[in-house]
mmCIF file of C-alpha atoms and ligand atoms in Angstrom:
data_model
loop_
_atom_site.group_PDB
_atom_site.id
_atom_site.type_symbol
_atom_site.label_atom_id
_atom_site.label_comp_id
_atom_site.label_asym_id
_atom_site.label_seq_id
_atom_site.Cartn_x
_atom_site.Cartn_y
_atom_site.Cartn_z
ATOM 1 C CA MET A 18 8.088 -31.400 41.509
ATOM 2 C CA HIS A 19 6.873 -34.277 43.671
ATOM 3 C CA HIS A 20 4.457 -33.169 46.379
ATOM 4 C CA ASN A 21 4.424 -36.385 48.332
ATOM 5 C CA GLN A 22 4.748 -35.438 51.995
ATOM 6 C CA GLN A 23 3.889 -38.932 53.258
ATOM 7 C CA PRO A 24 6.674 -40.410 55.387
ATOM 8 C CA GLY A 25 8.436 -43.255 53.573
ATOM 9 C CA PRO A 26 11.251 -45.746 54.084
ATOM 10 C CA ILE A 27 14.902 -44.682 54.038
ATOM 11 C CA GLY A 28 16.492 -45.897 50.802
ATOM 12 C CA ILE A 29 19.903 -47.569 50.853
ATOM 13 C CA PHE A 30 21.515 -47.956 47.451
ATOM 14 C CA ASP A 31 24.529 -49.912 46.274
ATOM 15 C CA SER A 32 25.754 -51.359 42.994
ATOM 16 C CA GLY A 33 25.309 -54.775 44.574
ATOM 17 C CA TYR A 34 26.194 -56.331 47.908
ATOM 18 C CA GLY A 35 28.710 -53.933 49.436
ATOM 19 C CA GLY A 36 26.124 -51.502 50.771
ATOM 20 C CA LEU A 37 24.792 -54.246 53.019
ATOM 21 C CA THR A 38 27.866 -53.797 55.250
ATOM 22 C CA VAL A 39 26.746 -50.191 55.746
ATOM 23 C CA PHE A 40 23.056 -51.049 56.029
ATOM 24 C CA LYS A 41 23.888 -53.602 58.747
ATOM 25 C CA GLU A 42 25.330 -50.817 60.934
ATOM 26 C CA ILE A 43 22.539 -48.363 60.072
ATOM 27 C CA ALA A 44 19.950 -50.989 61.005
ATOM 28 C CA ARG A 45 21.790 -51.640 64.270
ATOM 29 C CA GLN A 46 21.996 -47.976 65.257
ATOM 30 C CA LEU A 47 18.623 -46.836 63.864
ATOM 31 C CA PRO A 48 16.375 -49.926 63.966
ATOM 32 C CA GLN A 49 13.203 -47.892 64.379
ATOM 33 C CA TYR A 50 12.928 -46.794 60.732
ATOM 34 C CA ASP A 51 11.589 -48.583 57.648
ATOM 35 C CA TYR A 52 14.194 -49.262 54.966
ATOM 36 C CA ILE A 53 14.402 -50.314 51.345
ATOM 37 C CA TYR A 54 17.748 -51.737 50.240
ATOM 38 C CA PHE A 55 18.269 -51.569 46.487
ATOM 39 C CA GLY A 56 21.142 -53.477 44.865
ATOM 40 C CA ASP A 57 21.803 -52.999 41.166
ATOM 41 C CA ASN A 58 23.476 -56.408 40.928
ATOM 42 C CA ALA A 59 22.537 -56.891 37.286
ATOM 43 C CA ARG A 60 24.831 -53.996 36.342
ATOM 44 C CA ALA A 61 27.543 -54.395 39.001
ATOM 45 C CA PRO A 62 30.401 -53.817 39.356
ATOM 46 C CA TYR A 63 30.268 -50.060 38.949
ATOM 47 C CA GLY A 64 33.918 -49.555 39.936
ATOM 48 C CA ILE A 65 35.252 -50.095 36.422
ATOM 49 C CA ARG A 66 32.686 -47.925 34.590
ATOM 50 C CA SER A 67 32.858 -44.380 33.228
ATOM 51 C CA PHE A 68 31.583 -41.286 34.981
ATOM 52 C CA GLU A 69 28.608 -40.999 32.591
ATOM 53 C CA THR A 70 27.540 -44.598 33.101
ATOM 54 C CA ILE A 71 27.835 -44.537 36.893
ATOM 55 C CA TYR A 72 25.895 -41.267 37.062
ATOM 56 C CA LYS A 73 23.146 -42.593 34.793
ATOM 57 C CA TYR A 74 22.780 -45.925 36.618
ATOM 58 C CA THR A 75 22.887 -44.351 40.084
ATOM 59 C CA LEU A 76 20.343 -41.662 39.197
ATOM 60 C CA GLU A 77 17.966 -44.269 37.776
ATOM 61 C CA CYS A 78 18.126 -46.314 40.972
ATOM 62 C CA VAL A 79 17.670 -43.232 43.179
ATOM 63 C CA GLN A 80 14.596 -42.302 41.131
ATOM 64 C CA HIS A 81 13.184 -45.815 41.623
ATOM 65 C CA LEU A 82 13.666 -45.428 45.378
ATOM 66 C CA PHE A 83 11.889 -42.052 45.317
ATOM 67 C CA ASP A 84 9.054 -43.685 43.324
ATOM 68 C CA MET A 85 8.820 -46.359 46.035
ATOM 69 C CA GLY A 86 8.142 -43.624 48.593
ATOM 70 C CA CYS A 87 11.630 -42.836 49.911
ATOM 71 C CA HIS A 88 12.560 -39.217 50.635
ATOM 72 C CA LEU A 89 16.057 -39.874 51.907
ATOM 73 C CA VAL A 90 18.477 -42.116 50.009
ATOM 74 C CA VAL A 91 21.938 -43.127 51.220
ATOM 75 C CA LEU A 92 24.395 -44.065 48.468
ATOM 76 C CA ALA A 93 26.101 -46.854 50.423
ATOM 77 C CA CYS A 94 28.673 -47.190 47.655
ATOM 78 C CA ASN A 95 31.892 -45.226 47.330
ATOM 79 C CA THR A 96 31.947 -45.444 43.565
ATOM 80 C CA ALA A 97 28.457 -43.951 43.288
ATOM 81 C CA SER A 98 29.231 -41.392 45.998
ATOM 82 C CA ALA A 99 32.431 -40.384 44.187
ATOM 83 C CA LYS A 100 31.051 -40.221 40.684
ATOM 84 C CA ALA A 101 27.327 -39.494 40.898
ATOM 85 C CA LEU A 102 26.397 -37.845 44.203
ATOM 86 C CA ARG A 103 27.439 -34.309 43.390
ATOM 87 C CA SER A 104 25.788 -34.321 39.956
ATOM 88 C CA ILE A 105 22.558 -35.705 41.406
ATOM 89 C CA GLN A 106 22.564 -33.069 44.147
ATOM 90 C CA GLN A 107 23.287 -30.266 41.689
ATOM 91 C CA ASN A 108 21.244 -31.296 38.633
ATOM 92 C CA ASP A 109 18.459 -33.603 39.630
ATOM 93 C CA LEU A 110 17.198 -33.088 43.174
ATOM 94 C CA GLU A 111 15.703 -29.675 42.560
ATOM 95 C CA ALA A 112 13.007 -31.170 40.337
ATOM 96 C CA TYR A 113 11.868 -33.255 43.290
ATOM 97 C CA GLY A 114 11.649 -30.433 45.809
ATOM 98 C CA PRO A 115 13.122 -29.772 49.249
ATOM 99 C CA GLY A 116 11.837 -32.977 50.874
ATOM 100 C CA TYR A 117 14.179 -35.198 48.824
ATOM 101 C CA LYS A 118 17.783 -35.805 49.888
ATOM 102 C CA VAL A 119 20.651 -38.037 48.810
ATOM 103 C CA LEU A 120 23.679 -38.636 51.056
ATOM 104 C CA GLY A 121 26.939 -40.499 50.394
ATOM 105 C CA VAL A 122 29.604 -42.392 52.303
ATOM 106 C CA ILE A 123 32.726 -40.369 51.508
ATOM 107 C CA ARG A 124 31.955 -37.164 53.399
ATOM 108 C CA PRO A 125 31.302 -38.844 56.786
ATOM 109 C CA THR A 126 34.598 -40.730 56.555
ATOM 110 C CA THR A 127 36.685 -37.746 55.473
ATOM 111 C CA GLU A 128 35.233 -35.484 58.188
ATOM 112 C CA LEU A 129 36.500 -37.879 60.835
ATOM 113 C CA ILE A 130 39.937 -38.697 59.498
ATOM 114 C CA GLY A 131 41.691 -35.653 60.997
ATOM 115 C CA GLN A 132 41.004 -36.986 64.496
ATOM 116 C CA LEU A 133 42.419 -40.415 63.704
ATOM 117 C CA THR A 134 45.767 -39.849 62.020
ATOM 118 C CA GLN A 135 48.837 -38.743 63.969
ATOM 119 C CA SER A 136 51.372 -38.922 61.136
ATOM 120 C CA ARG A 137 49.036 -36.982 58.787
ATOM 121 C CA HIS A 138 49.744 -39.613 56.099
ATOM 122 C CA VAL A 139 46.531 -41.430 55.147
ATOM 123 C CA GLY A 140 46.006 -44.311 52.694
ATOM 124 C CA ILE A 141 42.903 -44.946 50.604
ATOM 125 C CA MET A 142 42.143 -48.379 49.179
ATOM 126 C CA ALA A 143 39.195 -48.320 46.781
ATOM 127 C CA THR A 144 37.902 -49.195 43.332
ATOM 128 C CA THR A 145 39.571 -47.747 40.257
ATOM 129 C CA GLY A 146 36.590 -45.424 39.750
ATOM 130 C CA THR A 147 36.773 -44.007 43.263
ATOM 131 C CA VAL A 148 40.547 -43.505 43.048
ATOM 132 C CA GLN A 149 40.384 -41.829 39.643
ATOM 133 C CA SER A 150 37.664 -39.471 40.814
ATOM 134 C CA GLN A 151 40.113 -38.010 43.391
ATOM 135 C CA SER A 152 37.109 -37.537 45.677
ATOM 136 C CA TYR A 153 38.929 -38.665 48.827
ATOM 137 C CA VAL A 154 41.917 -36.436 48.115
ATOM 138 C CA VAL A 155 39.727 -33.398 47.451
ATOM 139 C CA GLU A 156 37.379 -33.980 50.399
ATOM 140 C CA ILE A 157 40.136 -34.696 52.916
ATOM 141 C CA ASN A 158 42.130 -31.668 51.824
ATOM 142 C CA LYS A 159 39.056 -29.471 52.181
ATOM 143 C CA PHE A 160 38.753 -30.345 55.883
ATOM 144 C CA PHE A 161 42.416 -31.076 56.655
ATOM 145 C CA PRO A 162 44.854 -29.375 54.251
ATOM 146 C CA ASP A 163 47.814 -30.701 56.265
ATOM 147 C CA ILE A 164 47.003 -34.365 55.551
ATOM 148 C CA GLN A 165 48.775 -36.171 52.704
ATOM 149 C CA VAL A 166 46.597 -38.713 50.949
ATOM 150 C CA PHE A 167 47.990 -41.788 49.157
ATOM 151 C CA GLN A 168 45.672 -43.898 47.029
ATOM 152 C CA GLU A 169 45.760 -47.448 45.717
ATOM 153 C CA ALA A 170 43.181 -48.854 43.304
ATOM 154 C CA CYS A 171 42.376 -52.484 44.162
ATOM 155 C CA PRO A 172 40.434 -53.715 41.123
ATOM 156 C CA MET A 173 40.779 -57.408 42.026
ATOM 157 C CA TRP A 174 39.283 -57.166 45.509
ATOM 158 C CA VAL A 175 35.607 -56.764 44.597
ATOM 159 C CA PRO A 176 35.696 -59.780 42.222
ATOM 160 C CA LEU A 177 37.432 -61.896 44.895
ATOM 161 C CA ILE A 178 34.750 -60.997 47.428
ATOM 162 C CA GLU A 179 31.890 -61.391 44.944
ATOM 163 C CA ASN A 180 33.190 -64.900 44.217
ATOM 164 C CA ASN A 181 33.560 -65.842 47.881
ATOM 165 C CA GLU A 182 37.349 -66.097 47.639
ATOM 166 C CA GLN A 183 38.040 -63.527 50.358
ATOM 167 C CA ASP A 184 39.534 -66.069 52.780
ATOM 168 C CA SER A 185 41.274 -68.275 50.229
ATOM 169 C CA PRO A 186 45.031 -68.469 49.568
ATOM 170 C CA GLY A 187 44.305 -66.932 46.158
ATOM 171 C CA ALA A 188 43.250 -63.724 47.887
ATOM 172 C CA ASP A 189 46.601 -63.393 49.676
ATOM 173 C CA TYR A 190 48.420 -62.530 46.471
ATOM 174 C CA PHE A 191 46.242 -59.535 45.596
ATOM 175 C CA VAL A 192 45.844 -58.335 49.169
ATOM 176 C CA GLU A 193 49.609 -58.376 49.686
ATOM 177 C CA LYS A 194 50.232 -56.740 46.301
ATOM 178 C CA TYR A 195 47.951 -53.745 46.771
ATOM 179 C CA VAL A 196 48.914 -53.216 50.427
ATOM 180 C CA GLN A 197 52.615 -53.235 49.493
ATOM 181 C CA GLU A 198 52.039 -50.842 46.604
ATOM 182 C CA LEU A 199 50.228 -48.449 48.917
ATOM 183 C CA LEU A 200 52.835 -48.607 51.675
ATOM 184 C CA GLN A 201 55.633 -48.074 49.162
ATOM 185 C CA GLN A 202 54.143 -44.655 48.458
ATOM 186 C CA SER A 203 54.748 -43.624 52.059
ATOM 187 C CA ALA A 204 56.234 -45.414 55.044
ATOM 188 C CA GLN A 205 54.450 -42.980 57.367
ATOM 189 C CA ILE A 206 50.859 -44.006 56.648
ATOM 190 C CA ASP A 207 49.195 -44.685 60.020
ATOM 191 C CA THR A 208 45.548 -44.958 58.878
ATOM 192 C CA ILE A 209 44.031 -46.722 55.870
ATOM 193 C CA ILE A 210 40.459 -46.050 54.809
ATOM 194 C CA LEU A 211 38.770 -49.075 53.267
ATOM 195 C CA GLY A 212 37.032 -46.878 50.702
ATOM 196 C CA CYS A 213 34.794 -49.536 49.204
ATOM 197 C CA THR A 214 31.820 -50.993 51.011
ATOM 198 C CA HIS A 215 32.768 -54.525 49.914
ATOM 199 C CA TYR A 216 36.100 -54.562 51.712
ATOM 200 C CA PRO A 217 34.899 -55.173 55.295
ATOM 201 C CA LEU A 218 34.160 -58.726 54.137
ATOM 202 C CA MET A 219 37.856 -59.237 53.518
ATOM 203 C CA LEU A 220 38.976 -57.410 56.660
ATOM 204 C CA ARG A 221 40.574 -60.471 58.263
ATOM 205 C CA LYS A 222 42.764 -61.078 55.242
ATOM 206 C CA ILE A 223 43.651 -57.408 54.814
ATOM 207 C CA ARG A 224 44.554 -57.182 58.517
ATOM 208 C CA GLN A 225 47.044 -60.042 58.079
ATOM 209 C CA HIS A 226 48.959 -58.076 55.464
ATOM 210 C CA VAL A 227 48.902 -54.637 57.066
ATOM 211 C CA PRO A 228 51.389 -53.887 59.892
ATOM 212 C CA ALA A 229 49.652 -53.972 63.280
ATOM 213 C CA GLN A 230 50.331 -50.311 64.108
ATOM 214 C CA ILE A 231 48.325 -49.109 61.075
ATOM 215 C CA ARG A 232 44.642 -48.489 61.713
ATOM 216 C CA LEU A 233 42.160 -49.938 59.198
ATOM 217 C CA LEU A 234 38.993 -47.917 58.926
ATOM 218 C CA ALA A 235 35.730 -49.471 57.690
ATOM 219 C CA GLN A 236 32.827 -47.143 56.988
ATOM 220 C CA GLY A 237 29.655 -48.810 58.256
ATOM 221 C CA GLU A 238 29.676 -47.495 61.813
ATOM 222 C CA ILE A 239 30.870 -44.045 60.798
ATOM 223 C CA VAL A 240 28.135 -43.638 58.172
ATOM 224 C CA ALA A 241 25.481 -44.893 60.591
ATOM 225 C CA GLU A 242 26.584 -42.415 63.286
ATOM 226 C CA ARG A 243 26.565 -39.541 60.809
ATOM 227 C CA LEU A 244 23.109 -40.529 59.560
ATOM 228 C CA ALA A 245 21.757 -40.528 63.120
ATOM 229 C CA ASP A 246 23.318 -37.108 63.618
ATOM 230 C CA TYR A 247 21.934 -35.826 60.294
ATOM 231 C CA LEU A 248 18.394 -36.849 61.250
ATOM 232 C CA GLN A 249 18.827 -35.143 64.619
ATOM 233 C CA ARG A 250 19.877 -31.918 62.908
ATOM 234 C CA HIS A 251 17.178 -32.077 60.185
ATOM 235 C CA PRO A 252 13.825 -32.700 61.876
ATOM 236 C CA GLU A 253 12.018 -31.838 58.620
ATOM 237 C CA ILE A 254 13.722 -34.806 56.911
ATOM 238 C CA LYS A 255 13.428 -37.025 59.962
ATOM 239 C CA GLY A 256 9.673 -36.418 59.868
ATOM 240 C CA LEU A 257 9.599 -37.851 56.332
ATOM 241 C CA CYS A 258 11.302 -41.091 57.428
ATOM 242 C CA ARG A 259 8.686 -43.663 58.371
ATOM 243 C CA GLN A 260 9.097 -45.594 61.595
ATOM 244 C CA GLY A 261 8.145 -49.267 61.805
ATOM 245 C CA GLY A 262 11.315 -51.347 61.652
ATOM 246 C CA GLN A 263 10.487 -53.038 58.323
ATOM 247 C CA PHE A 264 13.353 -53.945 55.982
ATOM 248 C CA GLU A 265 12.708 -54.623 52.296
ATOM 249 C CA PHE A 266 15.324 -55.742 49.782
ATOM 250 C CA PHE A 267 15.272 -55.349 46.014
ATOM 251 C CA THR A 268 17.823 -56.580 43.518
ATOM 252 C CA THR A 269 17.952 -56.053 39.774
ATOM 253 C CA GLU A 270 19.371 -59.633 39.559
ATOM 254 C CA THR A 271 17.793 -62.963 40.500
ATOM 255 C CA PRO A 272 16.589 -62.903 44.127
ATOM 256 C CA ASP A 273 17.778 -66.379 45.164
ATOM 257 C CA VAL A 274 21.295 -65.671 43.943
ATOM 258 C CA PHE A 275 21.230 -62.336 45.762
ATOM 259 C CA ASP A 276 19.850 -63.767 49.007
ATOM 260 C CA ALA A 277 22.494 -66.479 49.287
ATOM 261 C CA LYS A 278 25.378 -64.029 49.139
ATOM 262 C CA ALA A 279 23.617 -61.089 50.781
ATOM 263 C CA ARG A 280 23.416 -62.878 54.123
ATOM 264 C CA LEU A 281 27.221 -62.937 54.278
ATOM 265 C CA PHE A 282 27.323 -59.155 53.920
ATOM 266 C CA PHE A 283 24.315 -58.420 56.124
ATOM 267 C CA ASP A 284 25.046 -61.077 58.775
ATOM 268 C CA ALA A 285 21.371 -62.116 58.791
ATOM 269 C CA PRO A 286 18.938 -63.835 56.425
ATOM 270 C CA VAL A 287 17.834 -61.671 53.490
ATOM 271 C CA HIS A 288 14.687 -62.196 51.394
ATOM 272 C CA SER A 289 14.766 -59.988 48.338
ATOM 273 C CA ARG A 290 12.429 -59.287 45.462
ATOM 274 C CA HIS A 291 13.373 -58.750 41.845
ATOM 275 C CA PHE A 292 13.229 -55.230 40.467
ATOM 276 C CA GLU A 293 12.841 -55.040 36.695
ATOM 277 C CA LEU A 294 14.876 -52.129 35.321
HETATM 278 N N1 DGL B 461 30.443 -51.185 46.681
HETATM 279 C C1 DGL B 461 31.175 -50.393 45.717
HETATM 280 C C2 DGL B 461 31.988 -49.312 46.415
HETATM 281 O O1 DGL B 461 31.822 -49.054 47.569
HETATM 282 C C3 DGL B 461 32.118 -51.194 44.875
HETATM 283 C C4 DGL B 461 31.510 -52.275 44.049
HETATM 284 C C5 DGL B 461 31.470 -51.972 42.582
HETATM 285 O O2 DGL B 461 32.516 -51.792 41.950
HETATM 286 O O3 DGL B 461 30.344 -51.942 42.073
HETATM 287 O O4 DGL B 461 32.815 -48.678 45.813
#
């Protein structure tokens, strides 16, 4: 049991860069807090890995954030939220005590979806790991049993974005392919959740291939709103989140490589430090 009751930064975790699209919105809506962003770039992508590996890697990174003084960690990664969050909450948090919390990005999105779809046919585009976990299907059906969920794994999208090809003609092929495969499952889909925190970077391209009447839902704003609400409802956790407006960035990869790409995701200059695993 950790007995540290000193307020600390809010931890934001992702396998790499994607979580920066969520952090950007959190920082915009809640600029008063201190934050540590932690990207496990050396071991990304997570989307293709097994349950055991994703759980192990995610838990390690969460523990590093706790060691750095965080009490509250947001898994700003769908793959980690789908495959590791529940196990961490059930098996690992108890050892730390009641002042330690980990939140994910899937629950906030699924809670909202019932208000957004008219046709009750919803599409999920995500990594293979997230799709295989069935987390979106299970979570949506818990809140809204009348909604039908159709999923499409998009394994080529993260590599395209990681290699800065999101606006190139080469991206068109795989955007078109996965969008078509999803829409072939149901012609009634009226809302598509971009269930991977990388995808907002390719939003322009995705929008070109998705019929205009279908809503595309990115998660950053939704997660930020739910975090603000969570802190409102949990003053005991809010009191453990240090205010000061300082942002720190750690990557398990080389900082200069991280910084160059991170600014595209974060929309602002990023100066990271290396974290040795
Ligand atoms: N950012 C991760 C997500 O939201 C995907 C990247 C990866 O595969 O590591 O699912």
